[in-house]
């Protein structure tokens, strides 16, 4: 009796789906830990009076954006497991990640402004490229007849 390779691929697809679902639960646990960390950080800022310190506030915003990235990766994995399109979710996660880098960008970490300029221009170019890709994906999706709100679900 010959061995059919399709049997092995179906097992691997099922196994991959279980790995994806396990990873989504792991990300959910990380998100909950991040929420607790965010709450403790906010409480510490209020109690110590550091809520007026821009560096501390940017650090808190950085945590919020990291949690949003975790949510986007979670959404990507769920969409992948359901065989739904993942490109709009991946592009929005990338935009959030670049925005996080831009918000936490500090010129003094580069020593001089001249050293910081290439990094700043690179981030700007990356953000512009991602926004253009996002608009192209959105335009293509709307052209196919899907509603624009389905990209955010």
Short mmCIF file of N, CA and C in Angstrom, two decimals:
data_model
loop_
_atom_site.label_atom_id
_atom_site.label_comp_id
_atom_site.label_asym_id
_atom_site.label_seq_id
_atom_site.Cartn_x
_atom_site.Cartn_y
_atom_site.Cartn_z
N UNK A 1 0.85 -1.18 0.00
CA UNK A 1 0.00 0.00 0.00
C UNK A 1 0.90 1.24 0.00
N UNK A 2 0.76 2.10 -1.01
CA UNK A 2 1.63 3.29 -1.10
C UNK A 2 1.27 4.32 -0.03
N UNK A 3 2.29 5.04 0.36
CA UNK A 3 2.11 6.09 1.36
C UNK A 3 1.75 7.38 0.63
N UNK A 4 0.69 8.01 1.09
CA UNK A 4 0.22 9.26 0.47
C UNK A 4 0.81 10.45 1.23
N UNK A 5 1.59 11.30 0.58
CA UNK A 5 2.16 12.47 1.26
C UNK A 5 1.10 13.43 1.81
N UNK A 6 -0.08 13.42 1.24
CA UNK A 6 -1.15 14.31 1.73
C UNK A 6 -1.53 13.99 3.16
N UNK A 7 -1.39 12.71 3.56
CA UNK A 7 -1.69 12.34 4.95
C UNK A 7 -0.76 13.06 5.91
N UNK A 8 0.52 13.13 5.55
CA UNK A 8 1.48 13.78 6.42
C UNK A 8 1.28 15.29 6.46
N UNK A 9 0.91 15.88 5.33
CA UNK A 9 0.70 17.32 5.33
C UNK A 9 -0.53 17.71 6.13
N UNK A 10 -1.55 16.86 6.13
CA UNK A 10 -2.74 17.20 6.93
C UNK A 10 -2.40 17.15 8.42
N UNK A 11 -1.56 16.19 8.82
CA UNK A 11 -1.14 16.14 10.22
C UNK A 11 -0.31 17.37 10.59
N UNK A 12 0.57 17.77 9.68
CA UNK A 12 1.41 18.92 9.99
C UNK A 12 0.58 20.20 10.04
N UNK A 13 -0.45 20.30 9.20
CA UNK A 13 -1.33 21.48 9.26
C UNK A 13 -2.07 21.53 10.58
N UNK A 14 -2.57 20.39 11.03
CA UNK A 14 -3.26 20.35 12.33
C UNK A 14 -2.31 20.69 13.46
N UNK A 15 -1.10 20.14 13.41
CA UNK A 15 -0.11 20.43 14.44
C UNK A 15 0.27 21.91 14.45
N UNK A 16 0.44 22.48 13.26
CA UNK A 16 0.75 23.90 13.17
C UNK A 16 -0.38 24.76 13.74
N UNK A 17 -1.60 24.37 13.45
CA UNK A 17 -2.74 25.11 13.98
C UNK A 17 -2.75 25.07 15.52
N UNK A 18 -2.42 23.92 16.10
CA UNK A 18 -2.35 23.83 17.56
C UNK A 18 -1.22 24.68 18.12
N UNK A 19 -0.08 24.71 17.43
CA UNK A 19 1.02 25.57 17.87
C UNK A 19 0.61 27.04 17.82
N UNK A 20 -0.08 27.43 16.78
CA UNK A 20 -0.55 28.81 16.64
C UNK A 20 -1.51 29.15 17.77
N UNK A 21 -2.44 28.26 18.06
CA UNK A 21 -3.40 28.52 19.14
C UNK A 21 -2.71 28.56 20.50
N UNK A 22 -1.72 27.70 20.71
CA UNK A 22 -0.96 27.74 21.97
C UNK A 22 -0.22 29.07 22.10
N UNK A 23 0.34 29.54 21.00
CA UNK A 23 1.04 30.82 21.01
C UNK A 23 0.08 31.97 21.30
N UNK A 24 -1.15 31.88 20.80
CA UNK A 24 -2.11 32.95 21.07
C UNK A 24 -2.45 33.01 22.56
N UNK A 25 -2.56 31.85 23.20
CA UNK A 25 -2.82 31.86 24.64
C UNK A 25 -1.62 32.39 25.41
N UNK A 26 -0.42 32.07 24.95
CA UNK A 26 0.78 32.60 25.58
C UNK A 26 0.83 34.12 25.46
N UNK A 27 0.48 34.63 24.28
CA UNK A 27 0.43 36.09 24.09
C UNK A 27 -0.64 36.73 24.96
N UNK A 28 -1.74 36.03 25.15
CA UNK A 28 -2.79 36.55 26.03
C UNK A 28 -2.27 36.66 27.46
N UNK A 29 -1.51 35.66 27.90
CA UNK A 29 -0.91 35.72 29.24
C UNK A 29 0.08 36.88 29.33
N UNK A 30 0.90 37.06 28.28
CA UNK A 30 1.83 38.19 28.27
C UNK A 30 1.10 39.52 28.31
N UNK A 31 -0.01 39.60 27.60
CA UNK A 31 -0.80 40.83 27.60
C UNK A 31 -1.34 41.12 29.00
N UNK A 32 -1.83 40.11 29.68
CA UNK A 32 -2.34 40.32 31.04
C UNK A 32 -1.23 40.75 31.99
N UNK A 33 -0.06 40.14 31.86
CA UNK A 33 1.08 40.56 32.67
C UNK A 33 1.45 42.01 32.35
N UNK A 34 1.41 42.36 31.08
CA UNK A 34 1.70 43.74 30.66
C UNK A 34 0.69 44.73 31.21
N UNK A 35 -0.58 44.33 31.26
CA UNK A 35 -1.60 45.21 31.85
C UNK A 35 -1.34 45.45 33.33
N UNK A 36 -0.96 44.39 34.02
CA UNK A 36 -0.63 44.54 35.45
C UNK A 36 0.57 45.46 35.60
N UNK A 37 1.59 45.26 34.76
CA UNK A 37 2.78 46.12 34.80
C UNK A 37 2.43 47.57 34.49
N UNK A 38 1.54 47.77 33.53
CA UNK A 38 1.10 49.12 33.19
C UNK A 38 0.37 49.77 34.36
N UNK A 39 -0.51 49.03 35.00
CA UNK A 39 -1.22 49.55 36.16
C UNK A 39 -0.28 49.91 37.30
N UNK A 40 0.69 49.02 37.56
CA UNK A 40 1.67 49.31 38.62
C UNK A 40 2.53 50.51 38.26
N UNK A 41 2.92 50.62 36.99
CA UNK A 41 3.72 51.77 36.55
C UNK A 41 2.96 53.07 36.68
N UNK A 42 1.69 53.05 36.31
CA UNK A 42 0.85 54.24 36.44
C UNK A 42 0.67 54.62 37.91
N UNK A 43 0.44 53.62 38.74
CA UNK A 43 0.29 53.86 40.18
C UNK A 43 1.58 54.46 40.75
N UNK A 44 2.72 53.91 40.34
CA UNK A 44 4.00 54.41 40.83
C UNK A 44 4.24 55.85 40.37
N UNK A 45 3.86 56.17 39.13
CA UNK A 45 4.02 57.55 38.65
C UNK A 45 3.19 58.52 39.47
N UNK A 46 1.98 58.12 39.80
CA UNK A 46 1.09 59.00 40.56
C UNK A 46 1.59 59.16 41.99
N UNK A 47 1.97 58.05 42.62
CA UNK A 47 2.40 58.09 44.02
C UNK A 47 3.69 58.88 44.18
N UNK A 48 4.65 58.68 43.28
CA UNK A 48 5.93 59.37 43.41
C UNK A 48 5.91 60.79 42.85
N UNK A 49 4.86 61.14 42.13
CA UNK A 49 4.77 62.47 41.55
C UNK A 49 5.57 62.63 40.26
N UNK A 50 6.03 61.52 39.69
CA UNK A 50 6.82 61.57 38.46
C UNK A 50 5.95 61.68 37.20
N UNK A 51 4.64 61.83 37.37
CA UNK A 51 3.77 61.89 36.20
C UNK A 51 4.00 63.16 35.38
N UNK A 52 4.77 64.10 35.91
CA UNK A 52 5.12 65.31 35.15
C UNK A 52 6.46 65.15 34.42
N UNK A 53 7.17 64.07 34.70
CA UNK A 53 8.46 63.82 34.05
C UNK A 53 8.22 63.24 32.65
N UNK A 54 8.64 63.95 31.60
CA UNK A 54 8.38 63.46 30.24
C UNK A 54 8.98 62.08 29.95
N UNK A 55 10.15 61.80 30.50
CA UNK A 55 10.79 60.50 30.25
C UNK A 55 9.95 59.37 30.85
N UNK A 56 9.40 59.60 32.04
CA UNK A 56 8.57 58.58 32.68
C UNK A 56 7.26 58.37 31.92
N UNK A 57 6.69 59.46 31.42
CA UNK A 57 5.44 59.35 30.66
C UNK A 57 5.69 58.64 29.33
N UNK A 58 6.80 58.96 28.67
CA UNK A 58 7.14 58.28 27.41
C UNK A 58 7.36 56.79 27.66
N UNK A 59 7.96 56.46 28.78
CA UNK A 59 8.16 55.05 29.13
C UNK A 59 6.82 54.35 29.31
N UNK A 60 5.86 55.03 29.91
CA UNK A 60 4.53 54.45 30.09
C UNK A 60 3.82 54.31 28.74
N UNK A 61 3.95 55.30 27.88
CA UNK A 61 3.37 55.23 26.54
C UNK A 61 4.02 54.09 25.75
N UNK A 62 5.31 53.90 25.95
CA UNK A 62 6.03 52.80 25.30
C UNK A 62 5.43 51.45 25.71
N UNK A 63 5.09 51.32 26.98
CA UNK A 63 4.46 50.09 27.46
C UNK A 63 3.09 49.89 26.82
N UNK A 64 2.32 50.96 26.71
CA UNK A 64 1.00 50.87 26.08
C UNK A 64 1.13 50.43 24.63
N UNK A 65 2.08 51.02 23.91
CA UNK A 65 2.27 50.65 22.50
C UNK A 65 2.76 49.22 22.36
N UNK A 66 3.58 48.77 23.30
CA UNK A 66 4.02 47.38 23.28
C UNK A 66 2.83 46.43 23.48
N UNK A 67 1.92 46.82 24.36
CA UNK A 67 0.71 46.01 24.56
C UNK A 67 -0.14 45.99 23.29
N UNK A 68 -0.21 47.12 22.59
CA UNK A 68 -0.95 47.14 21.33
C UNK A 68 -0.30 46.24 20.28
N UNK A 69 1.02 46.19 20.27
CA UNK A 69 1.72 45.30 19.34
C UNK A 69 1.41 43.85 19.68
N UNK A 70 1.40 43.52 20.97
CA UNK A 70 1.05 42.16 21.38
C UNK A 70 -0.36 41.82 20.92
N UNK A 71 -1.29 42.77 21.06
CA UNK A 71 -2.66 42.53 20.59
C UNK A 71 -2.71 42.30 19.08
N UNK A 72 -1.94 43.08 18.33
CA UNK A 72 -1.94 42.92 16.88
C UNK A 72 -1.34 41.57 16.47
N UNK A 73 -0.29 41.14 17.15
CA UNK A 73 0.28 39.82 16.85
C UNK A 73 -0.73 38.74 17.21
N UNK A 74 -1.44 38.92 18.32
CA UNK A 74 -2.49 37.97 18.71
C UNK A 74 -3.56 37.90 17.63
N UNK A 75 -4.00 39.07 17.15
CA UNK A 75 -5.01 39.10 16.08
C UNK A 75 -4.48 38.43 14.81
N UNK A 76 -3.20 38.62 14.52
CA UNK A 76 -2.61 37.99 13.34
C UNK A 76 -2.65 36.47 13.46
N UNK A 77 -2.29 35.97 14.64
CA UNK A 77 -2.30 34.52 14.83
C UNK A 77 -3.70 33.94 14.76
N UNK A 78 -4.67 34.66 15.32
CA UNK A 78 -6.06 34.21 15.25
C UNK A 78 -6.53 34.18 13.79
N UNK A 79 -6.21 35.23 13.05
CA UNK A 79 -6.59 35.28 11.64
C UNK A 79 -5.91 34.17 10.85
N UNK A 80 -4.65 33.90 11.17
CA UNK A 80 -3.92 32.84 10.48
C UNK A 80 -4.55 31.48 10.77
N UNK A 81 -4.92 31.25 12.02
CA UNK A 81 -5.54 29.98 12.39
C UNK A 81 -6.89 29.80 11.71
N UNK A 82 -7.58 30.91 11.46
CA UNK A 82 -8.90 30.85 10.82
C UNK A 82 -8.80 30.97 9.29
N UNK A 83 -7.58 30.99 8.77
CA UNK A 83 -7.34 31.16 7.33
C UNK A 83 -7.93 32.45 6.78
N UNK A 84 -7.90 33.50 7.59
CA UNK A 84 -8.34 34.83 7.16
C UNK A 84 -7.12 35.61 6.68
N UNK A 85 -7.34 36.71 5.93
CA UNK A 85 -6.20 37.53 5.48
C UNK A 85 -5.49 38.18 6.67
N UNK A 86 -4.17 38.11 6.66
CA UNK A 86 -3.40 38.66 7.77
C UNK A 86 -2.62 39.91 7.40
N UNK A 87 -2.51 40.22 6.13
CA UNK A 87 -1.69 41.36 5.71
C UNK A 87 -2.13 42.68 6.33
N UNK A 88 -3.43 43.03 6.36
CA UNK A 88 -3.80 44.30 7.00
C UNK A 88 -3.41 44.36 8.48
N UNK A 89 -3.52 43.24 9.16
CA UNK A 89 -3.17 43.21 10.59
C UNK A 89 -1.67 43.37 10.76
N UNK A 90 -0.89 42.70 9.92
CA UNK A 90 0.56 42.79 10.03
C UNK A 90 1.04 44.21 9.74
N UNK A 91 0.46 44.84 8.74
CA UNK A 91 0.87 46.21 8.41
C UNK A 91 0.52 47.17 9.54
N UNK A 92 -0.67 47.02 10.13
CA UNK A 92 -1.03 47.91 11.25
C UNK A 92 -0.14 47.66 12.46
N UNK A 93 0.24 46.41 12.70
CA UNK A 93 1.17 46.11 13.80
C UNK A 93 2.54 46.74 13.53
N UNK A 94 2.98 46.71 12.29
CA UNK A 94 4.26 47.32 11.94
C UNK A 94 4.22 48.83 12.11
N UNK A 95 3.10 49.45 11.76
CA UNK A 95 2.96 50.90 11.95
C UNK A 95 3.02 51.24 13.43
N UNK A 96 2.36 50.44 14.27
CA UNK A 96 2.41 50.68 15.71
C UNK A 96 3.83 50.51 16.22
N UNK A 97 4.54 49.50 15.73
CA UNK A 97 5.92 49.27 16.18
C UNK A 97 6.83 50.43 15.80
N UNK A 98 6.68 50.93 14.58
CA UNK A 98 7.51 52.07 14.16
C UNK A 98 7.12 53.33 14.93
N UNK A 99 5.83 53.52 15.17
CA UNK A 99 5.38 54.67 15.97
C UNK A 99 5.97 54.59 17.38
N UNK A 100 6.04 53.39 17.91
CA UNK A 100 6.65 53.20 19.24
C UNK A 100 8.11 53.63 19.22
N UNK A 101 8.83 53.25 18.17
CA UNK A 101 10.23 53.66 18.06
C UNK A 101 10.37 55.17 17.91
N UNK A 102 9.46 55.77 17.15
CA UNK A 102 9.52 57.22 16.94
C UNK A 102 9.22 57.96 18.24
N UNK A 103 8.21 57.50 18.97
CA UNK A 103 7.85 58.17 20.22
C UNK A 103 8.98 58.07 21.24
N UNK A 104 9.64 56.92 21.31
CA UNK A 104 10.70 56.75 22.30
C UNK A 104 12.08 57.17 21.77
N UNK A 105 12.11 57.76 20.58
CA UNK A 105 13.37 58.21 19.96
C UNK A 105 13.95 59.36 20.78
N UNK A 106 15.20 59.19 21.19
CA UNK A 106 15.88 60.23 21.98
C UNK A 106 17.20 60.57 21.30
N UNK A 107 17.32 61.84 20.94
CA UNK A 107 18.51 62.30 20.23
C UNK A 107 19.75 62.17 21.11
N UNK A 108 19.61 62.39 22.42
CA UNK A 108 20.77 62.35 23.30
C UNK A 108 21.39 60.95 23.40
N UNK A 109 20.69 59.92 22.97
CA UNK A 109 21.28 58.57 22.96
C UNK A 109 22.29 58.40 21.83
N UNK A 110 22.29 59.32 20.86
CA UNK A 110 23.19 59.22 19.72
C UNK A 110 24.42 60.11 19.87
N UNK A 111 24.48 60.89 20.91
CA UNK A 111 25.62 61.77 21.12
C UNK A 111 25.46 63.12 20.45
N UNK A 112 25.34 63.13 19.14
CA UNK A 112 25.16 64.39 18.42
C UNK A 112 23.93 64.28 17.52
N UNK A 113 23.46 65.45 17.11
CA UNK A 113 22.30 65.47 16.20
C UNK A 113 22.68 64.88 14.85
N UNK A 114 23.91 65.07 14.48
CA UNK A 114 24.38 64.54 13.19
C UNK A 114 24.31 63.00 13.18
N UNK A 115 24.61 62.39 14.30
CA UNK A 115 24.53 60.93 14.40
C UNK A 115 23.09 60.44 14.44
N UNK A 116 22.19 61.26 14.97
CA UNK A 116 20.79 60.86 15.10
C UNK A 116 20.01 61.03 13.80
N UNK A 117 20.51 61.88 12.92
CA UNK A 117 19.77 62.18 11.68
C UNK A 117 19.52 60.96 10.80
N UNK A 118 20.51 60.10 10.53
CA UNK A 118 20.21 58.93 9.70
C UNK A 118 19.15 58.00 10.31
N UNK A 119 19.20 57.83 11.62
CA UNK A 119 18.19 56.99 12.27
C UNK A 119 16.81 57.62 12.17
N UNK A 120 16.74 58.93 12.36
CA UNK A 120 15.45 59.62 12.27
C UNK A 120 14.91 59.56 10.85
N UNK A 121 15.77 59.77 9.86
CA UNK A 121 15.33 59.69 8.47
C UNK A 121 14.90 58.27 8.11
N UNK A 122 15.60 57.29 8.64
CA UNK A 122 15.23 55.89 8.39
C UNK A 122 13.86 55.56 8.97
N UNK A 123 13.61 56.03 10.19
CA UNK A 123 12.29 55.81 10.80
C UNK A 123 11.20 56.52 10.02
N UNK A 124 11.49 57.74 9.57
CA UNK A 124 10.49 58.48 8.78
C UNK A 124 10.19 57.77 7.47
N UNK A 125 11.24 57.29 6.80
CA UNK A 125 11.04 56.58 5.53
C UNK A 125 10.27 55.28 5.75
N UNK A 126 10.59 54.58 6.83
CA UNK A 126 9.90 53.33 7.14
C UNK A 126 8.43 53.58 7.44
N UNK A 127 8.15 54.62 8.21
CA UNK A 127 6.77 54.95 8.52
C UNK A 127 6.00 55.34 7.26
N UNK A 128 6.62 56.15 6.41
CA UNK A 128 5.97 56.55 5.16
C UNK A 128 5.68 55.33 4.28
N UNK A 129 6.65 54.43 4.17
CA UNK A 129 6.45 53.22 3.36
C UNK A 129 5.32 52.36 3.93
N UNK A 130 5.28 52.21 5.24
CA UNK A 130 4.23 51.40 5.85
C UNK A 130 2.85 52.03 5.68
N UNK A 131 2.78 53.35 5.78
CA UNK A 131 1.49 54.02 5.58
C UNK A 131 1.04 53.84 4.13
N UNK A 132 1.96 53.93 3.19
CA UNK A 132 1.60 53.71 1.78
C UNK A 132 1.12 52.27 1.55
N UNK A 133 1.80 51.31 2.17
CA UNK A 133 1.36 49.91 2.05
C UNK A 133 -0.01 49.74 2.69
N UNK A 134 -0.22 50.36 3.86
CA UNK A 134 -1.52 50.28 4.53
C UNK A 134 -2.63 50.83 3.64
N UNK A 135 -2.37 52.00 3.03
CA UNK A 135 -3.37 52.60 2.14
C UNK A 135 -3.62 51.72 0.91
N UNK A 136 -2.57 51.12 0.37
CA UNK A 136 -2.74 50.24 -0.79
C UNK A 136 -3.55 49.00 -0.42
N UNK A 137 -3.28 48.42 0.73
CA UNK A 137 -4.04 47.25 1.18
C UNK A 137 -5.49 47.63 1.42
N UNK A 138 -5.69 48.77 2.05
CA UNK A 138 -7.06 49.23 2.32
C UNK A 138 -7.80 49.50 1.01
N UNK A 139 -7.13 50.15 0.06
CA UNK A 139 -7.75 50.45 -1.23
C UNK A 139 -8.10 49.16 -1.96
N UNK A 140 -7.18 48.20 -1.94
CA UNK A 140 -7.42 46.93 -2.60
C UNK A 140 -8.58 46.17 -1.95
N UNK A 141 -8.66 46.23 -0.64
CA UNK A 141 -9.74 45.55 0.08
C UNK A 141 -11.08 46.21 -0.23
N UNK A 142 -11.09 47.55 -0.27
CA UNK A 142 -12.34 48.25 -0.57
C UNK A 142 -12.75 48.00 -2.02
N UNK A 143 -11.77 47.85 -2.90
CA UNK A 143 -12.05 47.59 -4.30
C UNK A 143 -12.69 46.20 -4.47
N UNK A 144 -12.30 45.27 -3.61
CA UNK A 144 -12.86 43.92 -3.67
C UNK A 144 -14.24 43.84 -3.05
N UNK A 145 -14.70 44.93 -2.43
CA UNK A 145 -16.06 44.96 -1.91
C UNK A 145 -16.18 44.77 -0.42
N UNK A 146 -15.07 44.60 0.29
CA UNK A 146 -15.16 44.48 1.74
C UNK A 146 -15.30 45.87 2.34
N UNK A 147 -15.90 45.92 3.52
CA UNK A 147 -16.04 47.21 4.18
C UNK A 147 -14.72 47.59 4.84
N UNK A 148 -14.41 48.89 4.95
CA UNK A 148 -13.16 49.32 5.58
C UNK A 148 -13.10 48.93 7.05
N UNK A 149 -14.25 48.80 7.70
CA UNK A 149 -14.23 48.45 9.12
C UNK A 149 -13.78 47.01 9.33
N UNK A 150 -13.88 46.16 8.31
CA UNK A 150 -13.46 44.77 8.47
C UNK A 150 -11.95 44.66 8.62
N UNK A 151 -11.21 45.69 8.22
CA UNK A 151 -9.76 45.68 8.39
C UNK A 151 -9.38 45.85 9.85
N UNK A 152 -10.24 46.45 10.63
CA UNK A 152 -9.92 46.71 12.03
C UNK A 152 -10.43 45.62 12.95
N UNK A 153 -11.22 44.72 12.48
CA UNK A 153 -11.81 43.69 13.34
C UNK A 153 -10.83 42.60 13.63
#
